[in-house]
Tab-separated table of C-alpha atoms in Angstrom:
chain	number	residue	atom	x	y	z
M	1068	VAL	CA	-5.560	0.608	33.445
M	1069	SER	CA	-9.496	0.835	33.477
M	1070	GLN	CA	-10.572	1.130	29.607
M	1071	PRO	CA	-12.380	4.265	28.017
M	1072	VAL	CA	-15.960	4.198	27.602
M	1073	THR	CA	-16.671	4.032	23.582
M	1074	THR	CA	-19.462	5.684	21.761
M	1075	THR	CA	-19.953	5.946	18.193
M	1076	VAL	CA	-20.731	9.037	15.979
M	1077	GLU	CA	-21.419	9.431	12.532
M	1078	VAL	CA	-19.619	11.634	10.071
M	1079	ASN	CA	-20.836	11.550	6.399
M	1080	GLY	CA	-22.747	8.618	7.297
M	1081	PHE	CA	-19.795	6.476	8.432
M	1082	PRO	CA	-19.130	5.560	11.909
M	1083	CYS	CA	-16.230	6.794	14.083
M	1084	ARG	CA	-15.327	5.679	17.450
M	1085	VAL	CA	-15.099	8.446	20.281
M	1086	TRP	CA	-12.981	6.983	23.604
M	1087	THR	CA	-14.138	9.154	26.863
M	1088	LYS	CA	-12.484	8.569	30.044
M	1089	GLY	CA	-11.594	10.950	33.226
M	1090	ASN	CA	-13.454	13.810	35.178
M	1091	GLY	CA	-13.000	17.687	35.040
M	1092	PRO	CA	-13.181	19.853	32.106
M	1093	LYS	CA	-13.623	18.348	28.569
M	1094	LEU	CA	-10.171	18.114	26.524
M	1095	GLY	CA	-10.175	16.682	23.271
M	1096	PHE	CA	-7.444	14.715	21.876
M	1097	LEU	CA	-6.839	14.072	18.176
M	1098	ALA	CA	-4.053	11.210	17.527
M	1099	GLY	CA	-1.280	10.889	15.223
M	1100	LEU	CA	-0.014	8.261	12.662
M	1101	GLY	CA	-1.355	4.915	13.247
M	1102	GLY	CA	-4.131	6.646	15.594
M	1103	LEU	CA	-5.385	4.894	18.669
M	1104	PRO	CA	-5.749	0.933	18.302
M	1105	ARG	CA	-5.354	1.184	22.181
M	1106	TRP	CA	-5.997	3.350	24.997
M	1107	LEU	CA	-2.490	4.936	26.199
M	1108	PRO	CA	-0.804	5.747	29.379
M	1109	PHE	CA	-0.513	9.231	28.178
M	1110	LEU	CA	-4.358	9.608	27.951
M	1111	ASP	CA	-4.767	7.800	31.823
M	1112	LYS	CA	-2.298	10.932	32.775
M	1113	LEU	CA	-4.478	13.754	31.230
M	1114	ALA	CA	-7.737	11.783	32.562
M	1115	GLU	CA	-6.711	12.352	36.122
M	1116	THR	CA	-7.652	15.890	36.011
M	1117	ARG	CA	-9.727	15.684	32.832
M	1118	THR	CA	-12.255	14.495	30.680
M	1119	VAL	CA	-10.535	13.306	27.944
M	1120	ILE	CA	-12.196	12.781	24.603
M	1121	ALA	CA	-10.702	11.222	21.992
M	1122	PRO	CA	-12.434	10.513	18.215
M	1123	SER	CA	-11.143	8.598	15.639
M	1124	LEU	CA	-10.573	10.598	12.178
M	1125	PRO	CA	-11.915	8.719	9.619
M	1126	GLY	CA	-10.094	5.687	8.644
M	1127	TYR	CA	-8.327	5.425	11.811
M	1128	PRO	CA	-8.527	2.441	14.119
M	1129	GLY	CA	-12.575	2.409	14.996
M	1130	ALA	CA	-13.759	4.868	12.084
M	1131	THR	CA	-14.370	4.680	8.290
M	1132	GLY	CA	-15.137	7.063	5.904
M	1133	HIS	CA	-11.863	8.442	4.438
M	1134	THR	CA	-12.244	7.104	1.202
M	1135	GLU	CA	-14.879	9.549	0.825
M	1136	LEU	CA	-12.734	12.500	1.646
M	1137	ASP	CA	-11.022	13.535	-1.545
M	1138	SER	CA	-9.861	17.069	-0.956
M	1139	HIS	CA	-8.137	18.798	2.047
M	1140	LEU	CA	-11.504	21.114	2.858
M	1141	ASP	CA	-13.522	17.441	2.663
M	1142	TRP	CA	-11.045	16.357	5.661
M	1143	VAL	CA	-11.237	19.739	7.709
M	1144	LEU	CA	-15.140	19.533	7.325
M	1145	ALA	CA	-15.211	16.093	8.515
M	1146	VAL	CA	-13.104	16.692	11.392
M	1147	ARG	CA	-15.568	19.776	12.592
M	1148	GLN	CA	-18.118	17.696	12.327
M	1149	LEU	CA	-16.337	14.886	14.515
M	1150	ILE	CA	-15.233	17.757	17.134
M	1151	ASP	CA	-19.218	18.869	16.864
M	1152	LYS	CA	-20.525	15.517	17.382
M	1153	ALA	CA	-17.908	14.301	20.110
M	1154	GLY	CA	-19.239	17.172	21.968
M	1155	LEU	CA	-15.899	18.760	21.830
M	1156	ALA	CA	-17.224	22.348	20.412
M	1157	GLY	CA	-15.346	24.965	22.511
M	1158	ALA	CA	-13.243	22.917	24.717
M	1159	ASP	CA	-9.395	22.640	24.689
M	1160	LEU	CA	-7.968	20.754	21.919
M	1161	VAL	CA	-4.646	18.684	21.789
M	1162	GLY	CA	-3.620	17.281	18.277
M	1163	ALA	CA	-0.495	15.384	17.625
M	1164	SER	CA	1.181	14.690	13.992
M	1165	VAL	CA	-1.707	14.044	11.864
M	1166	GLY	CA	-4.208	15.084	14.286
M	1167	GLY	CA	-1.968	18.239	14.945
M	1168	THR	CA	-2.739	19.637	11.810
M	1169	PHE	CA	-6.461	19.214	11.767
M	1170	ALA	CA	-6.244	20.668	15.524
M	1171	ALA	CA	-4.651	23.881	13.876
M	1172	GLU	CA	-7.093	24.259	10.960
M	1173	MET	CA	-10.351	23.997	13.551
M	1174	ALA	CA	-8.463	26.687	15.567
M	1175	ALA	CA	-7.578	28.797	12.395
M	1176	ILE	CA	-10.710	28.462	10.480
M	1177	PHE	CA	-13.320	27.788	13.548
M	1178	PRO	CA	-11.768	29.969	16.560
M	1179	ALA	CA	-15.003	29.608	18.537
M	1180	HIS	CA	-14.421	25.654	18.565
M	1181	VAL	CA	-11.093	25.689	20.331
M	1182	GLY	CA	-10.195	26.750	23.727
M	1183	ARG	CA	-6.452	26.129	24.195
M	1184	LEU	CA	-4.699	24.194	21.803
M	1185	VAL	CA	-1.885	22.014	21.881
M	1186	LEU	CA	-0.020	21.017	18.818
M	1187	ILE	CA	2.477	18.148	19.043
M	1188	ALA	CA	4.832	17.942	15.808
M	1189	PRO	CA	1.723	18.724	13.357
M	1190	PHE	CA	2.207	18.182	9.708
M	1191	GLY	CA	0.786	20.849	7.455
M	1192	LEU	CA	4.127	22.368	6.572
M	1193	PHE	CA	6.985	21.668	4.409
M	1194	ASP	CA	10.325	22.959	4.407
M	1195	ASP	CA	12.519	22.131	0.885
M	1196	GLN	CA	15.689	22.673	2.917
M	1197	GLU	CA	14.817	20.388	5.606
M	1198	PRO	CA	12.096	17.796	4.282
M	1199	ALA	CA	10.415	15.574	6.202
M	1200	ALA	CA	10.654	12.132	5.864
M	1201	ASP	CA	8.118	10.106	4.087
M	1202	PRO	CA	6.237	7.644	6.321
M	1203	TRP	CA	4.090	5.806	3.402
M	1204	ALA	CA	7.371	4.764	1.763
M	1205	GLN	CA	9.332	3.064	4.564
M	1206	ARG	CA	10.941	-0.361	4.901
M	1207	ARG	CA	9.112	-2.255	7.985
M	1208	ASP	CA	11.904	-2.608	9.724
M	1209	VAL	CA	12.963	1.252	9.703
M	1210	LEU	CA	9.539	2.557	10.402
M	1211	PRO	CA	9.388	2.127	14.243
M	1212	GLY	CA	12.447	4.152	14.698
M	1213	LEU	CA	11.326	6.860	12.717
M	1214	MET	CA	7.865	7.129	14.659
M	1215	CYS	CA	9.645	6.991	18.339
M	1216	ALA	CA	12.674	7.457	19.673
M	1217	ASP	CA	12.196	4.004	21.148
M	1218	GLY	CA	10.968	2.151	18.135
M	1219	SER	CA	9.597	-0.481	20.472
M	1220	LYS	CA	6.801	2.024	21.602
M	1221	TRP	CA	5.469	1.994	17.998
M	1222	THR	CA	5.670	-1.650	17.791
M	1223	ALA	CA	3.826	-1.960	21.083
M	1224	LEU	CA	1.293	0.513	19.668
M	1225	VAL	CA	0.410	-1.639	16.338
M	1226	THR	CA	0.829	-5.079	17.927
M	1227	PRO	CA	-2.505	-6.892	18.009
M	1228	PRO	CA	-3.269	-7.274	21.763
M	1229	GLU	CA	-4.522	-10.882	23.213
M	1230	GLY	CA	-7.561	-12.343	21.331
M	1231	ALA	CA	-7.617	-9.272	18.329
M	1232	ASN	CA	-8.966	-10.672	15.122
M	1233	SER	CA	-5.600	-11.573	13.309
M	1234	VAL	CA	-7.005	-10.706	9.893
M	1235	GLU	CA	-9.025	-7.385	10.873
M	1236	TRP	CA	-6.192	-5.757	12.805
M	1237	PRO	CA	-3.592	-5.458	10.474
M	1238	ILE	CA	-5.931	-4.327	7.923
M	1239	GLU	CA	-6.970	-1.523	10.482
M	1240	MET	CA	-3.485	-0.523	10.750
M	1241	SER	CA	-3.189	-0.390	7.169
M	1242	ARG	CA	-6.144	1.547	6.839
M	1243	ALA	CA	-4.924	4.331	9.177
M	1244	SER	CA	-1.815	4.735	7.201
M	1245	GLU	CA	-4.018	4.908	3.984
M	1246	ALA	CA	-6.361	7.346	5.724
M	1247	ALA	CA	-3.121	9.735	6.806
M	1248	ALA	CA	-1.982	9.393	3.069
M	1249	ARG	CA	-5.391	10.474	1.728
M	1250	ALA	CA	-5.078	13.682	3.842
M	1251	PHE	CA	-1.476	14.347	3.169
M	1252	TRP	CA	-0.463	13.183	-0.303
M	1253	PRO	CA	2.167	14.463	-0.808
M	1254	LEU	CA	4.323	14.729	2.530
M	1255	GLY	CA	2.109	16.947	4.644
M	1256	ASN	CA	2.235	20.009	2.675
M	1257	THR	CA	-1.253	21.342	3.132
M	1258	ARG	CA	0.023	24.944	3.168
M	1259	LEU	CA	-1.320	25.460	6.564
M	1260	GLU	CA	0.956	28.464	6.914
M	1261	LYS	CA	-1.359	30.484	4.986
M	1262	ARG	CA	-4.096	29.603	7.736
M	1263	LEU	CA	-1.589	29.858	11.037
M	1264	GLY	CA	-1.844	33.189	11.642
M	1265	LEU	CA	-5.610	33.012	11.973
M	1266	ILE	CA	-5.058	30.877	15.242
M	1267	ALA	CA	-6.351	33.086	18.181
M	1268	ALA	CA	-6.426	30.097	20.612
M	1269	PRO	CA	-3.171	30.513	23.098
M	1270	THR	CA	-1.204	27.658	21.693
M	1271	LEU	CA	1.602	25.096	22.805
M	1272	VAL	CA	3.977	23.858	20.124
M	1273	LEU	CA	5.516	20.630	21.537
M	1274	TRP	CA	8.205	18.699	19.594
M	1275	GLY	CA	10.048	15.846	20.507
M	1276	ASP	CA	13.761	16.367	20.678
M	1277	ARG	CA	14.500	13.052	18.601
M	1278	ASP	CA	11.816	13.458	15.939
M	1279	SER	CA	13.167	11.777	12.539
M	1280	LEU	CA	10.024	12.270	10.511
M	1281	LEU	CA	9.275	15.968	10.833
M	1282	PRO	CA	12.253	18.020	12.126
M	1283	PRO	CA	11.962	19.552	15.159
M	1284	SER	CA	12.996	22.902	13.677
M	1285	TYR	CA	9.419	22.943	12.322
M	1286	ALA	CA	8.500	23.969	15.912
M	1287	GLN	CA	9.773	27.466	15.661
M	1288	LYS	CA	8.015	27.584	12.072
M	1289	PHE	CA	4.714	26.759	13.425
M	1290	ALA	CA	5.361	29.015	16.529
M	1291	ALA	CA	6.301	32.015	13.900
M	1292	GLY	CA	3.185	31.356	11.860
M	1293	ILE	CA	0.844	31.379	14.673
M	1294	GLY	CA	2.738	34.051	16.778
M	1295	GLY	CA	2.913	37.428	16.378
M	1296	GLY	CA	-0.782	38.168	15.510
M	1297	ILE	CA	-3.787	37.823	17.434
M	1298	ASN	CA	-2.566	34.868	19.646
M	1299	GLY	CA	1.061	36.278	20.723
M	1300	ALA	CA	1.306	33.551	23.452
M	1301	THR	CA	2.608	30.605	21.515
M	1302	ARG	CA	5.402	28.856	23.495
M	1303	VAL	CA	7.663	26.220	22.203
M	1304	GLU	CA	8.492	23.349	24.101
M	1305	THR	CA	10.890	20.581	23.192
M	1306	ILE	CA	10.193	17.131	24.853
M	1307	PRO	CA	13.956	15.350	25.514
M	1308	GLU	CA	14.264	11.758	24.224
M	1309	ALA	CA	11.206	11.728	22.225
M	1310	GLY	CA	10.491	11.049	18.684
M	1311	HIS	CA	7.246	12.010	16.144
M	1312	LEU	CA	4.940	10.327	18.659
M	1313	ALA	CA	6.293	12.082	21.487
M	1314	TYR	CA	3.271	10.836	23.644
M	1315	LEU	CA	4.328	7.060	23.296
M	1316	ASP	CA	7.982	7.950	23.952
M	1317	GLN	CA	7.286	10.485	26.678
M	1318	PRO	CA	3.896	10.067	28.085
M	1319	ASP	CA	4.376	11.722	31.727
M	1320	ALA	CA	6.328	14.647	30.199
M	1321	VAL	CA	3.935	15.322	27.433
M	1322	ALA	CA	1.022	14.999	29.638
M	1323	ARG	CA	2.699	17.409	32.412
M	1324	ALA	CA	3.521	19.762	29.346
M	1325	VAL	CA	0.149	20.018	28.290
M	1326	LEU	CA	-1.528	20.193	31.543
M	1327	THR	CA	0.387	22.975	32.543
M	1328	HIS	CA	-0.349	24.985	29.232
M	1329	LEU	CA	-4.335	24.304	29.777
M	1330	GLY	CA	-4.032	25.286	33.278
O	1130	MET	CA	-19.678	-7.114	-19.241
O	1131	ASP	CA	-17.213	-9.919	-19.248
O	1132	TYR	CA	-13.511	-9.014	-19.263
O	1133	VAL	CA	-10.878	-11.839	-19.379
O	1134	TYR	CA	-8.648	-11.839	-16.332
O	1135	CYS	CA	-5.002	-12.064	-17.175
O	1136	TYR	CA	-2.743	-13.190	-14.285
O	1137	LEU	CA	0.956	-11.787	-14.724
O	1138	SER	CA	2.849	-13.866	-12.449
O	1139	TYR	CA	6.443	-14.388	-12.674
O	1140	TYR	CA	6.314	-17.182	-10.415
O	1141	GLY	CA	4.769	-19.948	-12.471
O	1142	TYR	CA	1.674	-22.129	-12.656
O	1143	LYS	CA	2.369	-23.853	-9.070
O	1144	ALA	CA	2.146	-20.466	-7.263
O	1145	GLY	CA	-0.559	-19.215	-9.603
O	1146	LEU	CA	-2.853	-21.906	-8.728
O	1147	ALA	CA	-4.368	-20.471	-5.460
O	1148	THR	CA	-5.310	-17.142	-7.337
O	1149	MET	CA	-6.981	-18.914	-10.208
O	1150	GLN	CA	-9.023	-21.286	-8.276
O	1151	GLY	CA	-9.982	-17.820	-6.454
O	1152	PHE	CA	-10.930	-16.487	-9.759
O	1153	TRP	CA	-12.918	-19.526	-10.571
O	1154	ASN	CA	-14.676	-19.601	-7.241
O	1155	GLU	CA	-15.682	-16.197	-8.042
O	1156	MET	CA	-16.991	-16.904	-11.409
O	1157	ASP	CA	-18.860	-19.805	-10.075
O	1158	ARG	CA	-20.235	-17.492	-7.470
O	1159	LEU	CA	-21.402	-14.920	-9.964
O	1160	GLY	CA	-23.277	-17.481	-12.047
O	1161	LYS	CA	-20.699	-17.535	-14.692
O	1162	ASP	CA	-19.464	-20.687	-16.762
O	1163	ARG	CA	-16.219	-21.837	-16.564
O	1164	ASN	CA	-15.291	-20.855	-20.445
O	1165	PRO	CA	-11.348	-21.214	-19.980
O	1166	TYR	CA	-11.068	-17.975	-22.332
O	1167	ARG	CA	-12.040	-16.066	-19.898
O	1168	ALA	CA	-8.513	-16.547	-18.123
O	1169	GLY	CA	-5.074	-15.712	-19.411
O	1170	PHE	CA	-1.897	-16.755	-17.405
O	1171	LEU	CA	1.676	-16.085	-18.114
O	1172	GLN	CA	4.275	-18.597	-18.279
O	1173	PHE	CA	7.750	-18.780	-18.934
O	1174	VAL	CA	9.006	-21.542	-21.010
O	1175	GLY	CA	12.672	-22.937	-22.369
O	1176	VAL	CA	12.023	-25.511	-24.906
O	1177	ALA	CA	15.115	-27.451	-26.776
O	1178	GLU	CA	15.707	-30.719	-28.463
O	1179	SER	CA	15.977	-32.377	-24.879
O	1180	ARG	CA	15.417	-31.125	-21.247
O	1181	GLN	CA	19.572	-31.458	-20.853
O	1182	GLN	CA	19.902	-29.001	-23.511
O	1183	ALA	CA	17.126	-26.810	-22.171
O	1184	MET	CA	18.912	-26.767	-19.174
O	1185	ASP	CA	21.996	-25.702	-20.798
O	1186	LEU	CA	20.410	-23.046	-22.669
O	1187	TYR	CA	18.344	-21.376	-20.570
O	1188	THR	CA	19.719	-21.895	-17.230
O	1189	GLU	CA	21.969	-18.535	-17.402
O	1190	PRO	CA	18.988	-16.300	-18.691
O	1191	ALA	CA	16.490	-17.587	-16.084
O	1192	GLU	CA	18.971	-17.313	-12.936
O	1193	TYR	CA	19.939	-13.909	-14.443
O	1194	PHE	CA	16.301	-12.804	-14.478
O	1195	TYR	CA	15.447	-14.300	-10.809
O	1196	GLY	CA	18.572	-13.265	-9.256
O	1197	ARG	CA	18.898	-9.960	-10.782
O	1198	CYS	CA	15.971	-8.658	-12.356
O	1199	LEU	CA	13.321	-8.716	-9.221
O	1200	HIS	CA	15.136	-6.035	-7.088
O	1201	VAL	CA	11.950	-4.023	-6.276
O	1202	ASP	CA	12.903	-1.336	-3.038
O	1203	PRO	CA	10.833	-2.838	-0.357
O	1204	ARG	CA	9.642	0.786	0.554
O	1205	PHE	CA	7.799	1.058	-2.624
O	1206	ALA	CA	6.357	-2.536	-2.477
O	1207	SER	CA	2.904	-1.545	-0.877
O	1208	PRO	CA	2.020	2.200	-1.311
O	1209	PRO	CA	-1.145	3.152	0.808
O	1210	GLY	CA	-4.258	2.698	-1.303
O	1211	TYR	CA	-2.513	0.103	-3.489
O	1212	THR	CA	-4.253	-2.846	-2.173
O	1213	THR	CA	-8.201	-2.954	-1.508
O	1214	GLU	CA	-9.148	-4.230	2.242
O	1215	ALA	CA	-11.063	-7.213	0.119
O	1216	THR	CA	-7.554	-7.748	-1.495
O	1217	GLN	CA	-5.692	-7.563	1.690
O	1218	ARG	CA	-8.138	-10.000	3.351
O	1219	ALA	CA	-8.003	-12.467	0.913
O	1220	GLY	CA	-4.172	-12.353	1.686
O	1221	ILE	CA	-2.888	-12.107	-1.907
O	1222	GLU	CA	0.298	-10.395	-2.284
O	1223	SER	CA	0.857	-8.398	-5.390
O	1224	MET	CA	3.317	-9.046	-7.558
O	1225	VAL	CA	5.621	-6.278	-6.683
O	1226	ALA	CA	5.493	-6.877	-3.111
O	1227	LYS	CA	6.406	-10.632	-3.285
O	1228	ALA	CA	9.382	-9.342	-5.394
O	1229	ALA	CA	9.865	-6.720	-2.746
O	1230	ASN	CA	9.579	-8.947	0.006
O	1231	THR	CA	12.110	-11.345	-1.522
O	1232	ALA	CA	14.417	-8.344	-1.690
O	1233	SER	CA	13.900	-7.180	2.028
O	1234	TYR	CA	16.608	-7.714	4.688
O	1235	SER	CA	13.973	-9.160	7.211
O	1236	ASN	CA	12.823	-11.777	4.401
O	1237	LYS	CA	16.057	-13.206	3.353
O	1238	LEU	CA	15.078	-16.626	4.869
O	1239	SER	CA	12.175	-17.144	2.979
O	1240	LEU	CA	14.053	-15.890	-0.581
O	1241	LYS	CA	12.561	-17.163	-3.591
O	1242	ALA	CA	14.423	-19.439	-5.892
O	1243	THR	CA	17.201	-18.025	-8.025
O	1244	ASN	CA	19.416	-21.061	-8.761
O	1245	MET	CA	18.077	-23.255	-11.895
O	1246	LYS	CA	16.761	-26.679	-9.892
O	1247	ASP	CA	14.904	-24.498	-7.597
O	1248	ILE	CA	13.414	-22.272	-10.370
O	1249	VAL	CA	12.343	-25.590	-12.365
O	1250	ASP	CA	11.028	-27.379	-9.391
O	1251	GLY	CA	9.065	-24.097	-8.463
O	1252	GLY	CA	7.528	-24.057	-12.112
O	1253	TYR	CA	8.611	-20.939	-12.624
O	1254	VAL	CA	10.208	-21.767	-15.835
O	1255	ILE	CA	8.724	-24.629	-18.050
O	1256	ILE	CA	11.896	-26.341	-19.275
O	1257	GLY	CA	12.227	-29.854	-21.756
O	1258	SER	CA	11.996	-31.101	-25.006
O	1259	PRO	CA	9.108	-30.237	-27.040
O	1260	ASP	CA	6.738	-33.083	-25.920
O	1261	GLU	CA	7.854	-32.631	-22.205
O	1262	VAL	CA	6.884	-28.915	-22.675
O	1263	VAL	CA	3.663	-29.892	-24.418
O	1264	GLU	CA	2.830	-32.344	-21.535
O	1265	GLN	CA	3.176	-29.531	-19.077
O	1266	ILE	CA	1.729	-26.922	-21.049
O	1267	ARG	CA	-1.327	-29.220	-20.934
O	1268	HIS	CA	-1.403	-29.203	-17.556
O	1269	VAL	CA	-0.839	-25.908	-16.826
O	1270	ALA	CA	-4.138	-25.111	-18.972
O	1271	LYS	CA	-5.776	-27.743	-17.365
O	1272	SER	CA	-5.019	-27.353	-14.154
O	1273	LEU	CA	-5.498	-23.323	-13.835
O	1274	ASN	CA	-8.252	-23.674	-16.493
O	1275	VAL	CA	-6.869	-20.713	-18.652
O	1276	GLY	CA	-7.305	-20.626	-22.482
O	1277	HIS	CA	-4.864	-17.589	-22.879
O	1278	LEU	CA	-1.460	-18.418	-22.365
O	1279	MET	CA	0.878	-15.462	-22.631
O	1280	LEU	CA	4.555	-17.175	-22.838
O	1281	LEU	CA	7.914	-15.519	-22.234
O	1282	LEU	CA	10.027	-16.822	-24.318
O	1283	GLN	CA	12.801	-14.316	-23.530
O	1284	TYR	CA	13.806	-13.486	-19.924
O	1285	GLY	CA	16.922	-12.298	-18.388
O	1286	ASN	CA	20.177	-11.934	-20.654
O	1287	MET	CA	18.794	-14.438	-23.257
O	1288	SER	CA	20.596	-13.830	-26.349
O	1289	LYS	CA	18.896	-12.694	-29.785
O	1290	ASP	CA	19.511	-16.373	-31.606
O	1291	THR	CA	18.545	-18.103	-28.483
O	1292	THR	CA	15.272	-16.341	-28.459
O	1293	LYS	CA	14.513	-16.899	-32.103
O	1294	TYR	CA	15.144	-20.449	-31.185
O	1295	ASN	CA	13.040	-20.933	-28.317
O	1296	SER	CA	10.170	-19.132	-29.888
O	1297	ARG	CA	10.416	-21.091	-33.009
O	1298	LEU	CA	10.788	-24.444	-31.535
O	1299	PHE	CA	7.864	-23.498	-29.434
O	1300	ALA	CA	5.603	-22.490	-32.529
O	1301	GLU	CA	6.526	-25.370	-34.351
O	1302	LYS	CA	6.970	-28.250	-31.987
O	1303	VAL	CA	4.646	-27.280	-29.246
O	1304	MET	CA	2.055	-24.889	-30.356
O	1305	PRO	CA	0.361	-27.652	-32.673
O	1306	LYS	CA	0.098	-30.170	-29.962
O	1307	VAL	CA	-1.818	-27.769	-27.669
O	1308	LYS	CA	-3.997	-26.167	-30.201
O	1309	ASP	CA	-6.894	-28.874	-29.501
O	1310	LEU	CA	-7.464	-27.679	-25.509
O	1311	PHE	CA	-10.579	-26.623	-24.908
O	1312	GLY	CA	-11.973	-26.727	-28.553
O	1313	GLU	CA	-15.545	-27.257	-27.114
O	1314	TRP	CA	-15.469	-23.711	-25.812
O	1315	GLU	CA	-15.795	-20.458	-27.761
O	1316	ASP	CA	-13.203	-17.699	-27.311
O	1317	LYS	CA	-15.329	-14.551	-27.314
O	1318	TRP	CA	-12.670	-12.505	-26.239
O	1319	TRP	CA	-9.894	-12.936	-28.902
O	1320	PRO	CA	-9.446	-9.606	-30.949
O	1321	LYS	CA	-10.888	-9.681	-34.099
O	1322	PRO	CA	-9.938	-7.480	-37.054
O	1323	LEU	CA	-11.961	-5.060	-38.610
O	1324	ASP	CA	-13.668	-6.187	-42.120
O	1325	LYS	CA	-11.053	-5.184	-44.939
O	1326	ASP	CA	-13.160	-2.615	-46.422
O	1327	GLN	CA	-13.195	-0.858	-43.129
O	1328	ARG	CA	-9.341	-0.898	-42.591
O	1329	ALA	CA	-7.386	2.088	-43.712
O	1330	ALA	CA	-5.149	2.169	-46.455
O	1331	VAL	CA	-1.436	1.668	-45.387
O	1332	PRO	CA	0.299	4.507	-47.064
O	1333	ALA	CA	3.152	3.780	-49.283
O	1334	PHE	CA	6.788	3.662	-47.841
O	1335	ARG	CA	8.572	6.654	-48.804
O	1336	PRO	CA	12.205	6.561	-47.588
O	1337	GLN	CA	13.433	10.240	-46.272
O	1338	PRO	CA	16.637	11.175	-48.065
O	1339	VAL	CA	19.646	10.718	-45.056
O	1340	ALA	CA	21.437	14.544	-44.822
O	1341	ALA	CA	24.643	14.265	-46.538
O	1342	GLU	CA	27.462	14.399	-44.371
């Protein structure tokens, strides 16, 4: 597996890493919980036919500046800057989990900024009848099974690679968790339902059928929120044998669904 | 501004040594003097006429406390943002995390002491006759360089009578023999009462009539 090209952009004066790999039309990826501590087989699949550009959200691996973001508006504007500076304005956008919420916000608030849209188990809605689990208050031994259907996929994501700094690596992982908590406290209810109807981009909602963090039934709520209005083309697809971070559990199936939707 | 740094540890002076050394290293770096009154430390004590009597009196309450009172659900041990990156880097676990890790399944092998011998050997509770406690308190104060000791003389299920006994014996037989410690330093941080003429008058106590049945 060859590594992506690393560049850095500044958001509010703080560095954010941007990874780029592949050929073809640009495709943005905003990662889910944990961010991208390493390049993924899922992204390699996409990079076969697309130029994959994956900017790190503030506080995610390779980026800082999350501590300056005090409100959801701050976060949305930071992500808008990130998208612009990574050269993704107008490109297709894939967002998962944490990144999925912001991808949806971009498409709703800045419709000209997003081509086609894929949301993989995004945060942003909260249903009292089917509450999301709290990823920030879990026992260490339970967390992997909450993130992925196959917990070892999560463990492989966050385990320090050979030669990693043994002090800074775990700090980077907890920083990513803190950044997500800052963005989504409490429990990811950003009232996104008020803005979903503004999304004009043709949208695919993907959900792992074994997501034990955000119930798969939320997929229909997203589709209903986006659907009926200007878009009308929202599709929901379920990925079998996949948990919350479906792109770790089933990289091929998720990449196939994404590329099919983007055409 | 200079503040007092008080380290509230349930795990005694042996476990607290690294943290207090870190504090004094930082004071050195900042060019502050080593006035021991800059620091405070919490210590459990059980004093009696003899070491054996102290063991007899304080084993049950100490084991009750360390065995039963420190169960923090590990899910809530380290909420995001609770620990600064500098602290993470320094590798200092919060007391909450320590207690919680003790309770967590994955850390069962590294259980903190819950039997009296290990509790005493670990320095969690200082035990002994008055003179033995004096000797240990002087060692704690000097090795950590702390001028303020916060003493926990009641813990676990200790009875009121035993608590009063422990407190009285400490005040009468131990405290006088440690008073001379750090006499060369000024305690600029001890609270000072207002001048008498600035104090509010305490209103006379007027018992309220109790409603008749």
